[in-house]
Short mmCIF file of C-alpha atoms and ligand atoms in Angstrom, two decimals:
data_model
loop_
_atom_site.label_atom_id
_atom_site.label_comp_id
_atom_site.label_asym_id
_atom_site.label_seq_id
_atom_site.Cartn_x
_atom_site.Cartn_y
_atom_site.Cartn_z
CA UNK A 268 -0.05 -0.20 -0.04
CA UNK A 269 1.54 3.39 -0.94
CA UNK A 270 0.57 6.69 0.34
CA UNK A 271 1.55 9.83 -1.72
CA UNK A 272 3.48 11.86 0.87
CA UNK A 273 1.41 14.87 0.80
CA UNK A 274 -1.87 12.97 1.27
CA UNK A 275 -0.58 10.90 4.26
CA UNK A 276 -0.60 12.38 7.48
CA UNK A 277 0.57 9.92 10.39
CA UNK A 278 -2.09 9.72 12.98
CA UNK A 279 -1.67 12.53 15.60
CA UNK A 280 0.47 14.46 13.78
CA UNK A 281 0.42 17.88 15.15
CA UNK A 282 -0.23 20.44 12.49
CA UNK A 283 1.23 24.37 12.30
CA UNK A 284 -1.38 26.25 10.54
CA UNK A 285 0.80 29.09 8.49
CA UNK A 286 -0.90 31.96 6.42
CA UNK A 287 0.10 34.38 4.11
CA UNK A 288 -2.13 37.08 2.34
CA UNK A 289 -2.81 37.89 -1.39
CA UNK A 290 -1.27 40.91 -2.72
CA UNK A 291 -2.98 44.50 -1.84
CA UNK A 292 -2.67 48.04 -2.11
CA UNK A 293 -1.29 47.86 -5.80
CA UNK A 294 1.31 45.59 -4.98
CA UNK A 295 1.81 42.60 -7.46
CA UNK A 296 3.07 40.15 -4.96
CA UNK A 297 2.85 39.62 -1.41
CA UNK A 298 5.98 38.18 0.42
CA UNK A 299 3.72 36.70 3.58
CA UNK A 300 2.50 34.36 1.15
CA UNK A 301 5.64 33.40 -0.67
CA UNK A 302 7.14 32.62 2.70
CA UNK A 303 4.18 30.23 3.64
CA UNK A 304 4.31 28.62 0.09
CA UNK A 305 7.82 27.98 0.52
CA UNK A 306 7.58 26.18 4.44
CA UNK A 307 4.43 24.29 3.17
CA UNK A 308 4.99 20.51 3.78
CA UNK A 309 7.96 21.13 6.32
CA UNK A 310 8.58 19.23 9.34
CA UNK A 311 9.51 21.24 12.40
CA UNK A 312 10.04 20.05 15.57
CA UNK A 313 7.71 17.19 15.33
CA UNK A 314 5.05 19.33 13.51
CA UNK A 315 3.85 19.46 9.57
CA UNK A 316 3.39 23.10 8.38
CA UNK A 317 0.07 23.30 6.37
CA UNK A 318 0.20 26.56 4.69
CA UNK A 319 -2.75 28.59 3.19
CA UNK A 320 -3.85 31.98 1.74
CA UNK A 321 -6.32 34.69 3.51
CA UNK A 322 -8.02 37.35 1.39
CA UNK A 323 -6.67 40.99 2.27
CA UNK A 324 -10.53 41.46 3.23
CA UNK A 325 -12.12 42.47 6.38
CA UNK A 326 -14.66 39.84 7.70
CA UNK A 327 -13.76 37.22 4.66
CA UNK A 328 -9.81 36.53 5.94
CA UNK A 329 -11.32 35.78 9.64
CA UNK A 330 -14.11 33.43 8.18
CA UNK A 331 -11.66 31.61 6.09
CA UNK A 332 -9.26 31.28 8.98
CA UNK A 333 -11.72 29.97 10.97
CA UNK A 334 -12.74 27.23 8.29
CA UNK A 335 -8.94 26.32 8.23
CA UNK A 336 -8.85 25.68 11.92
CA UNK A 337 -11.93 23.54 11.55
CA UNK A 338 -10.41 21.54 8.99
CA UNK A 339 -6.50 21.33 10.30
CA UNK A 340 -7.00 21.53 13.77
CA UNK A 341 -3.24 22.73 14.18
CA UNK A 342 -1.63 22.89 17.68
CA UNK A 343 -0.27 26.36 16.44
CA UNK A 344 -1.69 28.90 14.28
CA UNK A 345 0.81 31.71 12.86
CA UNK A 346 -0.17 34.33 10.34
CA UNK A 347 1.94 36.29 8.24
CA UNK A 348 1.46 39.66 6.65
CA UNK A 349 3.28 42.41 4.81
CA UNK A 350 4.69 45.47 6.50
CA UNK A 351 6.19 47.68 3.91
CA UNK A 352 8.50 50.06 5.75
CA UNK A 353 9.52 47.73 7.93
CA UNK A 354 13.33 46.26 8.22
CA UNK A 355 12.81 43.28 10.14
CA UNK A 356 10.66 40.45 10.83
CA UNK A 357 8.15 41.78 13.53
CA UNK A 358 6.62 39.17 16.15
CA UNK A 359 3.53 41.09 16.94
CA UNK A 360 2.89 41.10 20.62
CA UNK A 361 -0.65 42.40 20.53
CA UNK A 362 -3.74 42.20 18.53
CA UNK A 363 -6.39 45.23 19.19
CA UNK A 364 -9.96 45.11 19.00
CA UNK A 365 -10.47 47.89 16.19
CA UNK A 366 -10.82 48.07 12.35
CA UNK A 367 -9.40 51.60 11.07
CA UNK A 368 -8.35 51.25 7.34
CA UNK A 369 -6.21 54.21 5.72
CA UNK A 370 -6.66 52.25 2.34
CA UNK A 371 -9.50 50.28 1.00
CA UNK A 372 -9.30 46.07 1.66
CA UNK A 373 -9.46 44.07 -1.77
CA UNK A 374 -13.19 43.86 -1.75
CA UNK A 375 -12.96 48.03 -1.39
CA UNK A 376 -13.99 47.76 2.20
CA UNK A 377 -12.80 50.94 4.14
CA UNK A 378 -14.08 50.58 8.05
CA UNK A 379 -13.30 53.31 10.61
CA UNK A 380 -13.27 52.72 14.22
CA UNK A 381 -15.35 49.77 14.15
CA UNK A 382 -14.82 46.51 16.73
CA UNK A 383 -13.26 43.52 15.18
CA UNK A 384 -15.66 41.61 17.69
CA UNK A 385 -18.25 43.89 19.06
CA UNK A 386 -18.21 43.66 22.89
CA UNK A 387 -14.96 41.96 22.73
CA UNK A 388 -12.09 43.08 25.15
CA UNK A 389 -9.83 45.72 24.08
CA UNK A 390 -6.91 43.47 23.20
CA UNK A 391 -5.39 40.14 23.29
CA UNK A 392 -1.48 39.18 23.78
CA UNK A 393 -0.15 36.84 21.07
CA UNK A 394 0.23 33.59 22.86
CA UNK A 395 3.37 32.39 21.19
CA UNK A 396 6.53 32.69 22.81
CA UNK A 397 7.71 36.00 21.04
CA UNK A 398 10.91 36.65 22.96
CA UNK A 399 12.12 32.73 22.29
CA UNK A 400 11.32 33.31 18.61
CA UNK A 401 12.97 36.62 18.59
CA UNK A 402 16.42 35.06 19.87
CA UNK A 403 16.10 32.17 17.80
CA UNK A 404 15.58 34.47 14.42
CA UNK A 405 18.51 36.44 15.55
CA UNK A 406 20.88 33.64 16.09
CA UNK A 407 19.88 32.39 12.69
CA UNK A 408 21.58 35.84 11.39
CA UNK A 409 17.94 37.24 10.15
CA UNK A 410 17.02 40.81 11.30
CA UNK A 411 14.11 40.39 13.76
CA UNK A 412 12.12 42.59 16.33
CA UNK A 413 9.14 42.50 18.49
CA UNK A 414 6.44 44.88 17.67
CA UNK A 415 3.99 46.35 19.99
CA UNK A 416 1.33 47.10 17.37
CA UNK A 417 0.08 45.25 14.16
CA UNK A 418 -1.46 48.40 13.08
CA UNK A 419 -5.11 48.51 12.21
CA UNK A 420 -5.88 47.04 8.90
CA UNK A 421 -6.68 43.24 7.87
CA UNK A 422 -3.28 41.89 9.70
CA UNK A 423 -4.56 43.12 13.09
CA UNK A 424 -8.18 42.36 12.31
CA UNK A 425 -6.80 38.44 11.71
CA UNK A 426 -4.69 38.61 14.76
CA UNK A 427 -7.39 40.07 17.09
CA UNK A 428 -10.03 37.50 15.41
CA UNK A 429 -7.66 34.64 16.06
CA UNK A 430 -6.92 35.44 19.40
CA UNK A 431 -10.34 35.66 20.29
CA UNK A 432 -11.40 32.53 18.76
CA UNK A 433 -8.73 30.86 20.47
CA UNK A 434 -9.44 32.50 23.72
CA UNK A 435 -13.07 31.50 23.73
CA UNK A 436 -12.86 27.79 22.36
CA UNK A 437 -14.63 25.10 24.32
CA UNK A 438 -13.04 23.42 27.05
CA UNK A 439 -11.24 20.67 25.79
CA UNK A 440 -10.01 22.51 22.54
CA UNK A 441 -8.03 24.94 24.66
CA UNK A 442 -4.11 25.02 24.68
CA UNK A 443 -3.67 26.07 20.66
CA UNK A 444 -1.28 29.07 20.40
CA UNK A 445 -1.53 31.55 18.07
CA UNK A 446 0.19 34.90 16.63
CA UNK A 447 1.12 37.14 13.98
CA UNK A 448 4.55 38.04 12.05
CA UNK A 449 4.68 40.88 9.92
CA UNK A 450 7.55 40.86 7.13
CA UNK A 451 9.18 43.37 5.34
CA UNK A 452 9.19 44.00 1.33
CA UNK A 453 11.16 42.00 -0.95
CA UNK A 454 13.60 43.74 -3.09
CA UNK A 455 11.84 45.36 -6.04
CA UNK A 456 8.79 46.36 -4.05
CA UNK A 457 10.68 49.08 -2.13
CA UNK A 458 13.18 49.79 0.52
CA UNK A 459 13.98 48.67 3.31
CA UNK A 460 13.49 44.99 2.21
CA UNK A 461 14.90 41.51 2.69
CA UNK A 462 15.70 38.45 0.32
CA UNK A 463 13.07 35.88 0.54
CA UNK A 464 15.36 32.91 1.55
CA UNK A 465 16.39 35.10 4.60
CA UNK A 466 12.86 35.52 5.55
CA UNK A 467 11.94 31.64 4.96
CA UNK A 468 14.91 30.91 6.94
CA UNK A 469 14.03 33.51 9.82
CA UNK A 470 10.28 31.82 9.88
CA UNK A 471 11.54 28.51 10.14
CA UNK A 472 13.86 29.48 12.94
CA UNK A 473 10.70 31.27 14.52
CA UNK A 474 8.27 28.18 13.94
CA UNK A 475 11.09 25.91 15.50
CA UNK A 476 11.57 28.00 18.34
CA UNK A 477 7.77 28.53 18.93
CA UNK A 478 7.27 24.59 19.06
CA UNK A 479 9.93 23.94 21.36
CA UNK A 480 9.73 26.76 23.82
CA UNK A 481 6.55 25.86 26.42
CA UNK A 482 7.54 29.08 28.18
CA UNK A 483 8.67 32.38 27.36
CA UNK A 484 12.18 33.42 28.11
CA UNK A 485 12.85 37.04 29.98
CA UNK A 486 14.71 39.14 27.19
CA UNK A 487 14.31 42.63 27.06
CA UNK A 488 12.86 43.71 23.50
CA UNK A 489 10.84 46.64 24.39
CA UNK A 490 10.29 50.31 22.77
CA UNK A 491 10.57 53.46 24.22
CA UNK A 492 7.98 55.17 22.08
N1 PCA B 32 -0.47 43.23 5.22
C1 PCA B 32 -1.83 44.20 5.62
C2 PCA B 32 -3.00 43.24 5.24
C3 PCA B 32 -2.40 42.11 4.19
C4 PCA B 32 -1.15 42.27 4.59
O1 PCA B 32 -0.18 41.25 3.85
C5 PCA B 32 -1.62 44.37 6.94
O2 PCA B 32 -0.56 44.61 7.48
O3 PCA B 32 -2.58 44.65 7.86
#
Protein backbone atom coordinates (compact mmCIF):
# COMPACT_ATOMS: atom_id res chain seq x y z
CA UNK A 1 0.00 0.00 0.00
CA UNK A 2 1.49 3.31 -1.04
CA UNK A 3 0.63 6.71 0.25
CA UNK A 4 1.56 9.85 -1.57
CA UNK A 5 3.53 11.87 0.98
CA UNK A 6 1.40 14.99 0.68
CA UNK A 7 -1.79 13.02 1.31
CA UNK A 8 -0.54 10.99 4.21
CA UNK A 9 -0.66 12.51 7.68
CA UNK A 10 0.39 10.04 10.38
CA UNK A 11 -2.33 9.80 13.03
CA UNK A 12 -1.81 12.40 15.69
CA UNK A 13 0.70 14.39 13.68
CA UNK A 14 0.49 17.93 14.92
CA UNK A 15 -0.03 20.74 12.48
CA UNK A 16 1.26 24.30 12.39
CA UNK A 17 -1.23 26.30 10.34
CA UNK A 18 0.75 29.02 8.53
CA UNK A 19 -1.06 31.68 6.52
CA UNK A 20 -0.04 34.49 4.16
CA UNK A 21 -2.11 37.13 2.38
CA UNK A 22 -2.76 37.83 -1.28
CA UNK A 23 -1.32 41.07 -2.74
CA UNK A 24 -3.06 44.31 -1.72
CA UNK A 25 -2.78 48.07 -2.12
CA UNK A 26 -1.51 47.88 -5.71
CA UNK A 27 1.39 45.49 -5.07
CA UNK A 28 1.91 42.64 -7.56
CA UNK A 29 2.93 40.12 -4.90
CA UNK A 30 2.88 39.62 -1.17
CA UNK A 31 6.02 38.19 0.48
CA UNK A 32 3.92 36.79 3.33
CA UNK A 33 2.34 34.31 0.93
CA UNK A 34 5.64 33.43 -0.75
CA UNK A 35 7.15 32.62 2.65
CA UNK A 36 4.16 30.52 3.71
CA UNK A 37 4.28 28.61 0.40
CA UNK A 38 8.01 27.96 0.78
CA UNK A 39 7.46 26.36 4.19
CA UNK A 40 4.42 24.27 3.21
CA UNK A 41 4.92 20.60 4.07
CA UNK A 42 8.07 21.19 6.12
CA UNK A 43 8.43 19.22 9.32
CA UNK A 44 9.55 21.37 12.23
CA UNK A 45 9.99 20.00 15.76
CA UNK A 46 7.61 17.12 15.19
CA UNK A 47 4.97 19.30 13.54
CA UNK A 48 3.96 19.54 9.89
CA UNK A 49 3.48 22.98 8.33
CA UNK A 50 0.17 23.42 6.51
CA UNK A 51 0.14 26.67 4.51
CA UNK A 52 -2.86 28.57 3.19
CA UNK A 53 -3.63 31.98 1.71
CA UNK A 54 -6.05 34.46 3.29
CA UNK A 55 -7.78 37.20 1.26
CA UNK A 56 -6.82 40.76 2.26
CA UNK A 57 -10.42 41.53 3.21
CA UNK A 58 -12.06 42.43 6.49
CA UNK A 59 -14.44 39.66 7.53
CA UNK A 60 -13.70 37.16 4.75
CA UNK A 61 -10.10 36.71 5.96
CA UNK A 62 -11.29 35.67 9.42
CA UNK A 63 -14.05 33.39 8.16
CA UNK A 64 -11.52 31.65 5.95
CA UNK A 65 -9.08 31.30 8.86
CA UNK A 66 -11.80 29.80 11.06
CA UNK A 67 -12.63 27.24 8.36
CA UNK A 68 -8.94 26.32 8.11
CA UNK A 69 -8.73 25.84 11.88
CA UNK A 70 -11.79 23.57 11.76
CA UNK A 71 -10.33 21.56 8.88
CA UNK A 72 -6.79 21.10 10.20
CA UNK A 73 -7.21 21.26 14.01
CA UNK A 74 -3.74 22.80 14.30
CA UNK A 75 -1.65 22.83 17.47
CA UNK A 76 -0.40 26.30 16.55
CA UNK A 77 -1.54 29.07 14.20
CA UNK A 78 0.92 31.62 12.81
CA UNK A 79 -0.33 34.26 10.37
CA UNK A 80 2.04 36.29 8.22
CA UNK A 81 1.47 39.68 6.59
CA UNK A 82 3.42 42.27 4.63
CA UNK A 83 4.45 45.43 6.44
CA UNK A 84 6.08 47.75 3.93
CA UNK A 85 8.49 50.12 5.68
CA UNK A 86 9.62 47.67 8.33
CA UNK A 87 13.19 46.41 8.10
CA UNK A 88 12.96 43.20 10.15
CA UNK A 89 10.70 40.24 10.79
CA UNK A 90 8.23 41.71 13.31
CA UNK A 91 6.85 39.39 15.97
CA UNK A 92 3.54 40.96 16.99
CA UNK A 93 2.90 41.07 20.74
CA UNK A 94 -0.74 42.19 20.71
CA UNK A 95 -3.93 42.43 18.64
CA UNK A 96 -6.44 45.23 19.35
CA UNK A 97 -10.21 45.31 18.89
CA UNK A 98 -10.44 47.98 16.20
CA UNK A 99 -10.62 48.18 12.42
CA UNK A 100 -9.45 51.57 11.07
CA UNK A 101 -8.41 51.28 7.43
CA UNK A 102 -6.24 53.95 5.80
CA UNK A 103 -6.70 52.21 2.41
CA UNK A 104 -9.54 50.03 1.07
CA UNK A 105 -9.16 46.26 1.41
CA UNK A 106 -9.32 43.97 -1.64
CA UNK A 107 -13.14 44.12 -1.59
CA UNK A 108 -13.18 47.93 -1.37
CA UNK A 109 -14.16 47.98 2.31
CA UNK A 110 -12.65 50.73 4.45
CA UNK A 111 -14.07 50.52 7.98
CA UNK A 112 -13.27 53.34 10.40
CA UNK A 113 -13.21 52.70 14.14
CA UNK A 114 -15.41 49.63 14.20
CA UNK A 115 -14.69 46.71 16.52
CA UNK A 116 -13.33 43.43 15.17
CA UNK A 117 -15.58 41.67 17.68
CA UNK A 118 -18.41 43.81 19.09
CA UNK A 119 -18.28 43.62 22.88
CA UNK A 120 -14.90 41.86 22.85
CA UNK A 121 -12.05 42.87 25.15
CA UNK A 122 -9.83 45.78 24.06
CA UNK A 123 -6.89 43.52 23.23
CA UNK A 124 -5.36 40.06 23.35
CA UNK A 125 -1.70 39.20 23.72
CA UNK A 126 -0.33 36.74 21.17
CA UNK A 127 0.08 33.33 22.81
CA UNK A 128 3.36 32.57 21.01
CA UNK A 129 6.66 32.79 22.94
CA UNK A 130 7.77 35.92 21.06
CA UNK A 131 11.01 36.44 22.99
CA UNK A 132 12.19 32.87 22.45
CA UNK A 133 11.32 33.28 18.78
CA UNK A 134 13.19 36.60 18.62
CA UNK A 135 16.34 35.01 20.00
CA UNK A 136 16.15 32.08 17.59
CA UNK A 137 15.67 34.29 14.53
CA UNK A 138 18.49 36.63 15.56
CA UNK A 139 20.79 33.64 16.12
CA UNK A 140 19.95 32.53 12.59
CA UNK A 141 21.34 35.89 11.46
CA UNK A 142 18.04 37.32 10.24
CA UNK A 143 16.88 40.81 11.35
CA UNK A 144 14.03 40.44 13.84
CA UNK A 145 12.15 42.56 16.38
CA UNK A 146 9.18 42.42 18.72
CA UNK A 147 6.44 44.80 17.59
CA UNK A 148 3.91 46.42 19.92
CA UNK A 149 1.36 47.13 17.19
CA UNK A 150 0.09 45.16 14.21
CA UNK A 151 -1.64 48.31 12.92
CA UNK A 152 -5.41 48.59 12.43
CA UNK A 153 -5.81 47.07 8.95
CA UNK A 154 -6.57 43.47 7.92
CA UNK A 155 -3.52 41.97 9.67
CA UNK A 156 -4.53 43.25 13.10
CA UNK A 157 -8.12 42.21 12.28
CA UNK A 158 -6.94 38.64 11.68
CA UNK A 159 -4.64 38.60 14.72
CA UNK A 160 -7.36 39.87 17.07
CA UNK A 161 -9.98 37.57 15.58
CA UNK A 162 -7.67 34.57 15.84
CA UNK A 163 -6.79 35.27 19.47
CA UNK A 164 -10.43 35.89 20.36
CA UNK A 165 -11.40 32.60 18.79
CA UNK A 166 -8.59 30.68 20.56
CA UNK A 167 -9.48 32.31 23.91
CA UNK A 168 -13.18 31.48 23.65
CA UNK A 169 -12.96 27.90 22.36
CA UNK A 170 -14.91 25.26 24.22
CA UNK A 171 -13.05 23.45 27.02
CA UNK A 172 -11.06 20.58 25.57
CA UNK A 173 -10.01 22.61 22.57
CA UNK A 174 -7.84 24.96 24.65
CA UNK A 175 -4.08 25.18 24.49
CA UNK A 176 -3.77 26.11 20.81
CA UNK A 177 -1.27 28.95 20.50
CA UNK A 178 -1.52 31.70 17.95
CA UNK A 179 0.19 34.85 16.76
CA UNK A 180 1.28 37.01 13.88
CA UNK A 181 4.52 37.94 12.12
CA UNK A 182 4.79 41.00 9.87
CA UNK A 183 7.45 40.81 7.15
CA UNK A 184 9.30 43.51 5.16
CA UNK A 185 9.08 44.10 1.42
CA UNK A 186 11.06 41.98 -1.01
CA UNK A 187 13.80 43.60 -3.12
CA UNK A 188 11.98 45.38 -5.95
CA UNK A 189 8.94 46.31 -3.85
CA UNK A 190 10.63 49.19 -2.02
CA UNK A 191 13.08 49.82 0.77
CA UNK A 192 13.86 48.57 3.34
CA UNK A 193 13.67 44.99 2.10
CA UNK A 194 14.93 41.48 2.83
CA UNK A 195 15.67 38.61 0.43
CA UNK A 196 13.00 35.89 0.35
CA UNK A 197 15.47 33.17 1.35
CA UNK A 198 16.44 35.07 4.52
CA UNK A 199 12.81 35.59 5.48
CA UNK A 200 12.06 31.88 4.93
CA UNK A 201 15.08 30.91 7.03
CA UNK A 202 14.05 33.34 9.76
CA UNK A 203 10.48 32.05 9.84
CA UNK A 204 11.72 28.47 10.00
CA UNK A 205 13.81 29.37 13.06
CA UNK A 206 10.86 31.22 14.61
CA UNK A 207 8.50 28.26 14.18
CA UNK A 208 11.11 25.88 15.57
CA UNK A 209 11.51 28.04 18.68
CA UNK A 210 7.75 28.44 19.07
CA UNK A 211 7.26 24.67 19.04
CA UNK A 212 10.13 24.00 21.45
CA UNK A 213 9.57 26.77 24.01
CA UNK A 214 6.67 25.85 26.27
CA UNK A 215 7.38 28.97 28.32
CA UNK A 216 8.68 32.24 26.97
CA UNK A 217 12.06 33.58 28.07
CA UNK A 218 12.85 36.95 29.67
CA UNK A 219 14.70 39.03 27.09
CA UNK A 220 14.49 42.79 26.81
CA UNK A 221 12.91 43.81 23.51
CA UNK A 222 10.70 46.74 24.46
CA UNK A 223 10.21 50.06 22.70
CA UNK A 224 10.78 53.47 24.28
CA UNK A 225 8.22 55.05 21.94
N1 LIG B 1 -0.55 43.21 5.20
C1 LIG B 1 -1.70 44.02 5.55
C2 LIG B 1 -2.90 43.20 5.20
C3 LIG B 1 -2.40 42.12 4.31
C4 LIG B 1 -0.95 42.14 4.47
O1 LIG B 1 -0.16 41.31 3.98
C5 LIG B 1 -1.64 44.50 7.00
O2 LIG B 1 -0.54 44.63 7.55
O3 LIG B 1 -2.68 44.73 7.59
